[in-house]
Every structure is written in structure tokens, then in C-alpha cells.
Amino acid sequence: MVHIRPEIEDIKNEIIDLRRDLHKHPELGFEVHRTAKIVADYLLSLGLEVKTGIGKTGVVGELIGANPGPTIALRADMDALPVQETGNVPYKSIHDGIMHACGHDGHTAILLGTAKVLASMKDKLHGNVRFIFQPAEEGDGGARFMIEDGCLDQVDEIYGLHLWNYQSYGQMGIQSGSVMAAADGFHIYIKGKGGHGAAPQGTVDAIAISGQIITALQTIVSRNTNPLENTVVTIGKINGGYNFNVIADEVKMEGTARSYTEENRQMIKTRMKDILDGIGKAFDAEIILDYWDGYPPTINHEIQTEKVKQATCKITDNLGCRPYLSMGGEDFSYYLQKIPGCFFFIGSAPLGHEPMSVPHHCSHFDFDERALLAGSSIFVQLIEDLLIS
Ligand code: NI
């Protein structure tokens, strides 16, 4: 049972309309100009101090409470994905090949609704609320640019949420510690020596070596990782060779590595390098590893996580407060590296669908819009708990 706060219930249609309008007009990466304008205008209409052009196209709104106190930041991401929408909803994307397939339209609407309700509670606030709307969560790390432009200056704590179709409406995922993975990428170049397929002597077969590499890299997860922790090493692409009777001189592989801790992340990098050096030596090939860091792991702080749990348990019954983990990446991690906070999940599987059947980033993505109201209710409750009492 979810108890939507009455002030949110009152503006229910407005929140849903905002979400549908954003869904219909999705924008990519840093190009969230229309969305940012809607956000800025809305925050201005509530009487907030608004800064635009933060982190290129982000928007920051400040609600100054009547009484002094800490500054709490709430964050939403605004960007969509390069996906062609195949669902048939009335608010279907009007932009070919662009779609809100992760629910960031919902995050923006949740935070706007939250801002409206909190603005009306301004006189009771002992502290300030900073509303952070960032671009480019999907890959370009918009959060880093927001931080560089000072969005966390004078902020004491930060909170963010993700609609989560892997859980039913009413279930929340809140857990301290690591909740989303470091999402790194790598290219491996194997340089051998080609030759005739029937005369392997004197050649260095890059394809045979790639087989050794694929097998050996899996031992990082199975033999080097503590079995009570989680890591993933995936080779997602492999390219090489010319013909059935030619020994390949070159193979290129691409993959991703995921981990929940900086220690495991470093361990994967070091082991990959050692394994590749060893295989290169053993087979007389030149092997180059090009490894790049993606988003860091998203690591929640314990005290702030407890605060979210307490607020959430006033909105849903205890059953709803369930931890949930994902090996996906999230650039909220950058904020959590700077200041304490918590990133949590709002169950949003579409009505009548099993969780998992409409996954994030799929072309028919949609969610249960009641989750918008649940998200706003939790944010409002959290601020009430933190700044009014
Ligand atoms: Ni997302």
C-alpha cells in the first residue's frame, strides 16, 4: 500500500502531464534545450532562484527556507536515449530515433512536482533545498560538468532516485553501500604474424591467441574476485581474420568491466594487464590494452540511506523497503564521491506486466505513472523530515 501525500495527490495530473509532454519531446545528452527551458520556467514560476547553463545545459533551482539550516540537494536527470520508440502510447515520441527509454522524463516530472509542493512549505523550512536538473546522464557524465560548475557548493547532502521497472509499483530499493557498478570499457588489440592457413609454423595466430584471452579473462571473476562480492568481465565484440585459409595477424576485442568497489575495479585492471602481458609473452604477440574508466561505483552513505528508509516507510508499508542492486552504471556516483547522500529505486513496472518484461532502454519502455507520485511523495517526506521538525 502506497500513501501518496495529499499535496502530491492534488497536483497529480500536472505531474503526469509534465511527464507525458517531456516523453513526447525527448532530447539527447547535452542537447536538452527544450526540457531545460520548461524546467527553468517552472521553477521561476514557483519563485525559486534559478540558474541555467550549469553543466552546459543543466538547471539549478534554489528554494531558500524562511529559517537557517542545511542545504539539501535533490537531483533529476533530463536526457533521453537514441532509441526508436515502438510502443503505441498517446504521448509517443515525436522525434525519430530518440526516446525516453530510461524514465528520465519521469525523474524530471517527479522533481518538478516536489519543487512545487516544497515551495508552498517555504515558511516552515529550516534550511534550503537545491533542485538539480542535469543533462547527459546516459554516457557523457553530465554530473561531472554540473559539479565543475558548482552545483554542489554549500550543499550538505544529496538525494536522487531512479524509476525501476525491475520492481513492481509499491516496492522500493534502498540500500547503503554500493548500489550501482563502476562501468568501465576496454579495447584489446592483438598483433601477431599472418600466414598461410596450412603453414602455421613461423606465424603468430591472433585468433588462437584471442581464444586464450577470452578464457583467461573469465578467471578474474571466477578466481580473483571474492565470491561474496560481484564483478563482471564481458567481451562484447571481436573482430579479426580475412579468409578460411589465412592465419590472422590482428584481432580487436571490445568489452566492459563492472565492479562495486574501487578495490575490485583496480584489481580487474591490474589482472587484465598481467594476463594480457603473460599471454603476449607466451605466444610472442604484441597485445595492447586500452582501458577507460566509466562512471565510478554508486556508493550510498549509511546515515543518509537510513533517512531515505525512514521517509519511505511513511509513504509505503515496510514491505516496500527492499534493497536492490544493479550492475548498471549511474553518474550520480560523482555526487556521492563529493558529499554524503543516497540514490534509491522506485518500483515502476507497468501495470499488468511482470517486472523485467518492460526493461529500461527497450524500445517499448513505459512505466506505471503512479510511481511518479510515489517518488514525489518520498522526496517531500524526506525534506519534511530533514528540514521541518
Ligand atoms: Ni537511467
mmCIF file of N, CA and C in Angstrom, residues 303-360:
data_model
loop_
_atom_site.group_PDB
_atom_site.id
_atom_site.type_symbol
_atom_site.label_atom_id
_atom_site.label_comp_id
_atom_site.label_asym_id
_atom_site.label_seq_id
_atom_site.Cartn_x
_atom_site.Cartn_y
_atom_site.Cartn_z
ATOM 1 N N ILE A 303 24.190 6.913 6.842
ATOM 2 C CA ILE A 303 23.247 7.757 7.596
ATOM 3 C C ILE A 303 22.156 8.296 6.664
ATOM 4 N N GLN A 304 22.569 8.733 5.454
ATOM 5 C CA GLN A 304 21.596 9.299 4.511
ATOM 6 C C GLN A 304 20.652 8.206 4.002
ATOM 7 N N THR A 305 21.169 7.001 3.847
ATOM 8 C CA THR A 305 20.324 5.889 3.409
ATOM 9 C C THR A 305 19.257 5.599 4.469
ATOM 10 N N GLU A 306 19.660 5.679 5.713
ATOM 11 C CA GLU A 306 18.719 5.465 6.816
ATOM 12 C C GLU A 306 17.609 6.516 6.766
ATOM 13 N N LYS A 307 17.979 7.756 6.441
ATOM 14 C CA LYS A 307 16.983 8.838 6.360
ATOM 15 C C LYS A 307 15.971 8.572 5.250
ATOM 16 N N VAL A 308 16.477 8.062 4.108
ATOM 17 C CA VAL A 308 15.557 7.745 2.998
ATOM 18 C C VAL A 308 14.632 6.600 3.411
ATOM 19 N N LYS A 309 15.193 5.620 4.083
ATOM 20 C CA LYS A 309 14.368 4.487 4.529
ATOM 21 C C LYS A 309 13.260 4.965 5.457
ATOM 22 N N GLN A 310 13.630 5.829 6.392
ATOM 23 C CA GLN A 310 12.622 6.322 7.342
ATOM 24 C C GLN A 310 11.526 7.095 6.626
ATOM 25 N N ALA A 311 11.914 7.959 5.685
ATOM 26 C CA ALA A 311 10.909 8.745 4.947
ATOM 27 C C ALA A 311 10.034 7.813 4.116
ATOM 28 N N THR A 312 10.663 6.838 3.459
ATOM 29 C CA THR A 312 9.927 5.936 2.573
ATOM 30 C C THR A 312 8.927 5.088 3.357
ATOM 31 N N CYS A 313 9.312 4.696 4.542
ATOM 32 C CA CYS A 313 8.416 3.847 5.330
ATOM 33 C C CYS A 313 7.180 4.616 5.807
ATOM 34 N N LYS A 314 7.202 5.941 5.683
ATOM 35 C CA LYS A 314 5.980 6.707 5.976
ATOM 36 C C LYS A 314 5.069 6.764 4.743
ATOM 37 N N ILE A 315 5.626 6.465 3.584
ATOM 38 C CA ILE A 315 4.859 6.520 2.334
ATOM 39 C C ILE A 315 4.365 5.118 1.951
ATOM 40 N N THR A 316 5.203 4.126 2.141
ATOM 41 C CA THR A 316 4.787 2.756 1.842
ATOM 42 C C THR A 316 4.879 1.946 3.133
ATOM 43 N N ASP A 317 4.280 0.773 3.162
ATOM 44 C CA ASP A 317 4.467 -0.066 4.344
ATOM 45 C C ASP A 317 5.872 -0.666 4.282
ATOM 46 N N ASN A 318 6.293 -1.285 5.354
ATOM 47 C CA ASN A 318 7.676 -1.759 5.447
ATOM 48 C C ASN A 318 8.050 -2.715 4.332
ATOM 49 N N LEU A 319 7.060 -3.446 3.882
ATOM 50 C CA LEU A 319 7.321 -4.419 2.822
ATOM 51 C C LEU A 319 7.972 -3.761 1.618
ATOM 52 N N GLY A 320 7.628 -2.491 1.407
ATOM 53 C CA GLY A 320 8.148 -1.788 0.232
ATOM 54 C C GLY A 320 9.631 -1.505 0.312
ATOM 55 N N CYS A 321 10.183 -1.435 1.526
ATOM 56 C CA CYS A 321 11.580 -1.053 1.676
ATOM 57 C C CYS A 321 12.481 -2.247 1.453
ATOM 58 N N ARG A 322 12.819 -2.500 0.234
ATOM 59 C CA ARG A 322 13.669 -3.654 -0.065
ATOM 60 C C ARG A 322 14.917 -3.209 -0.784
ATOM 61 N N PRO A 323 16.049 -3.737 -0.384
ATOM 62 C CA PRO A 323 17.263 -3.384 -1.111
ATOM 63 C C PRO A 323 17.265 -3.988 -2.510
ATOM 64 N N TYR A 324 17.908 -3.320 -3.414
ATOM 65 C CA TYR A 324 18.022 -3.865 -4.757
ATOM 66 C C TYR A 324 19.320 -3.387 -5.371
ATOM 67 N N LEU A 325 19.983 -4.255 -6.057
ATOM 68 C CA LEU A 325 21.267 -3.907 -6.637
ATOM 69 C C LEU A 325 21.231 -4.026 -8.158
ATOM 70 N N SER A 326 22.115 -3.332 -8.790
ATOM 71 C CA SER A 326 22.205 -3.436 -10.245
ATOM 72 C C SER A 326 23.661 -3.319 -10.658
ATOM 73 N N MET A 327 24.054 -3.997 -11.723
ATOM 74 C CA MET A 327 25.412 -3.847 -12.249
ATOM 75 C C MET A 327 25.459 -2.741 -13.305
ATOM 76 N N GLY A 328 24.363 -2.035 -13.480
ATOM 77 C CA GLY A 328 24.369 -0.890 -14.378
ATOM 78 C C GLY A 328 25.203 0.237 -13.778
ATOM 79 N N GLY A 329 25.493 1.249 -14.573
ATOM 80 C CA GLY A 329 26.253 2.398 -14.094
ATOM 81 C C GLY A 329 25.344 3.616 -13.982
ATOM 82 N N GLU A 330 25.750 4.599 -13.197
ATOM 83 C CA GLU A 330 24.923 5.786 -12.949
ATOM 84 C C GLU A 330 25.854 6.926 -12.539
ATOM 85 N N ASP A 331 25.685 8.093 -13.184
ATOM 86 C CA ASP A 331 26.656 9.152 -12.877
ATOM 87 C C ASP A 331 26.322 9.925 -11.603
ATOM 88 N N PHE A 332 25.264 9.518 -10.894
ATOM 89 C CA PHE A 332 25.007 10.054 -9.549
ATOM 90 C C PHE A 332 26.215 9.742 -8.653
ATOM 91 N N SER A 333 26.970 8.722 -9.045
ATOM 92 C CA SER A 333 28.166 8.320 -8.296
ATOM 93 C C SER A 333 29.123 9.499 -8.074
ATOM 94 N N TYR A 334 29.211 10.400 -9.056
ATOM 95 C CA TYR A 334 30.139 11.538 -8.907
ATOM 96 C C TYR A 334 29.724 12.448 -7.751
ATOM 97 N N TYR A 335 28.416 12.645 -7.590
ATOM 98 C CA TYR A 335 27.961 13.488 -6.470
ATOM 99 C C TYR A 335 28.322 12.811 -5.152
ATOM 100 N N LEU A 336 28.103 11.494 -5.100
ATOM 101 C CA LEU A 336 28.338 10.762 -3.846
ATOM 102 C C LEU A 336 29.825 10.668 -3.498
ATOM 103 N N GLN A 337 30.686 10.906 -4.489
ATOM 104 C CA GLN A 337 32.119 10.961 -4.177
ATOM 105 C C GLN A 337 32.466 12.256 -3.453
ATOM 106 N N LYS A 338 31.604 13.270 -3.645
ATOM 107 C CA LYS A 338 31.900 14.598 -3.075
ATOM 108 C C LYS A 338 31.221 14.822 -1.732
ATOM 109 N N ILE A 339 29.950 14.461 -1.639
ATOM 110 C CA ILE A 339 29.200 14.731 -0.400
ATOM 111 C C ILE A 339 28.325 13.519 -0.066
ATOM 112 N N PRO A 340 27.885 13.423 1.192
ATOM 113 C CA PRO A 340 27.056 12.273 1.571
ATOM 114 C C PRO A 340 25.690 12.318 0.906
ATOM 115 N N GLY A 341 25.127 11.141 0.674
ATOM 116 C CA GLY A 341 23.811 11.099 0.058
ATOM 117 C C GLY A 341 23.355 9.678 -0.180
ATOM 118 N N CYS A 342 22.246 9.574 -0.910
ATOM 119 C CA CYS A 342 21.678 8.244 -1.178
ATOM 120 C C CYS A 342 20.938 8.266 -2.508
ATOM 121 N N PHE A 343 21.137 7.213 -3.279
ATOM 122 C CA PHE A 343 20.440 7.012 -4.558
ATOM 123 C C PHE A 343 19.572 5.778 -4.398
ATOM 124 N N PHE A 344 18.271 5.924 -4.680
ATOM 125 C CA PHE A 344 17.370 4.802 -4.410
ATOM 126 C C PHE A 344 16.425 4.548 -5.585
ATOM 127 N N PHE A 345 15.691 3.445 -5.495
ATOM 128 C CA PHE A 345 14.920 2.943 -6.630
ATOM 129 C C PHE A 345 13.428 2.877 -6.289
ATOM 130 N N ILE A 346 12.613 3.333 -7.247
ATOM 131 C CA ILE A 346 11.162 3.362 -7.063
ATOM 132 C C ILE A 346 10.559 2.337 -8.023
ATOM 133 N N GLY A 347 9.985 1.270 -7.510
ATOM 134 C CA GLY A 347 9.390 0.236 -8.369
ATOM 135 C C GLY A 347 8.354 0.837 -9.309
ATOM 136 N N SER A 348 8.456 0.528 -10.610
ATOM 137 C CA SER A 348 7.587 1.202 -11.582
ATOM 138 C C SER A 348 7.178 0.294 -12.743
ATOM 139 N N ALA A 349 7.260 -1.036 -12.567
ATOM 140 C CA ALA A 349 6.871 -1.946 -13.658
ATOM 141 C C ALA A 349 5.456 -1.595 -14.116
ATOM 142 N N PRO A 350 5.218 -1.481 -15.437
ATOM 143 C CA PRO A 350 3.904 -1.063 -15.920
ATOM 144 C C PRO A 350 2.801 -2.009 -15.430
ATOM 145 N N LEU A 351 1.668 -1.428 -15.150
ATOM 146 C CA LEU A 351 0.522 -2.176 -14.655
ATOM 147 C C LEU A 351 0.215 -3.352 -15.586
ATOM 148 N N GLY A 352 -0.001 -4.531 -15.031
ATOM 149 C CA GLY A 352 -0.349 -5.689 -15.843
ATOM 150 C C GLY A 352 0.854 -6.382 -16.464
ATOM 151 N N HIS A 353 2.047 -5.876 -16.176
ATOM 152 C CA HIS A 353 3.257 -6.517 -16.701
ATOM 153 C C HIS A 353 4.079 -7.060 -15.538
ATOM 154 N N GLU A 354 4.721 -8.171 -15.763
ATOM 155 C CA GLU A 354 5.668 -8.712 -14.795
ATOM 156 C C GLU A 354 6.879 -7.788 -14.739
ATOM 157 N N PRO A 355 7.472 -7.609 -13.536
ATOM 158 C CA PRO A 355 8.753 -6.896 -13.509
ATOM 159 C C PRO A 355 9.724 -7.638 -14.441
ATOM 160 N N MET A 356 10.565 -6.967 -15.136
ATOM 161 C CA MET A 356 11.535 -7.494 -16.103
ATOM 162 C C MET A 356 10.968 -7.538 -17.523
ATOM 163 N N SER A 357 9.624 -7.498 -17.707
ATOM 164 C CA SER A 357 9.127 -7.693 -19.070
ATOM 165 C C SER A 357 9.194 -6.403 -19.893
ATOM 166 N N VAL A 358 9.289 -5.265 -19.233
ATOM 167 C CA VAL A 358 9.472 -4.000 -19.957
ATOM 168 C C VAL A 358 10.734 -3.336 -19.395
ATOM 169 N N PRO A 359 11.905 -3.821 -19.825
ATOM 170 C CA PRO A 359 13.139 -3.341 -19.209
ATOM 171 C C PRO A 359 13.520 -1.922 -19.647
ATOM 172 N N HIS A 360 14.373 -1.300 -18.856
ATOM 173 C CA HIS A 360 14.901 0.018 -19.217
ATOM 174 C C HIS A 360 15.711 -0.105 -20.514
#
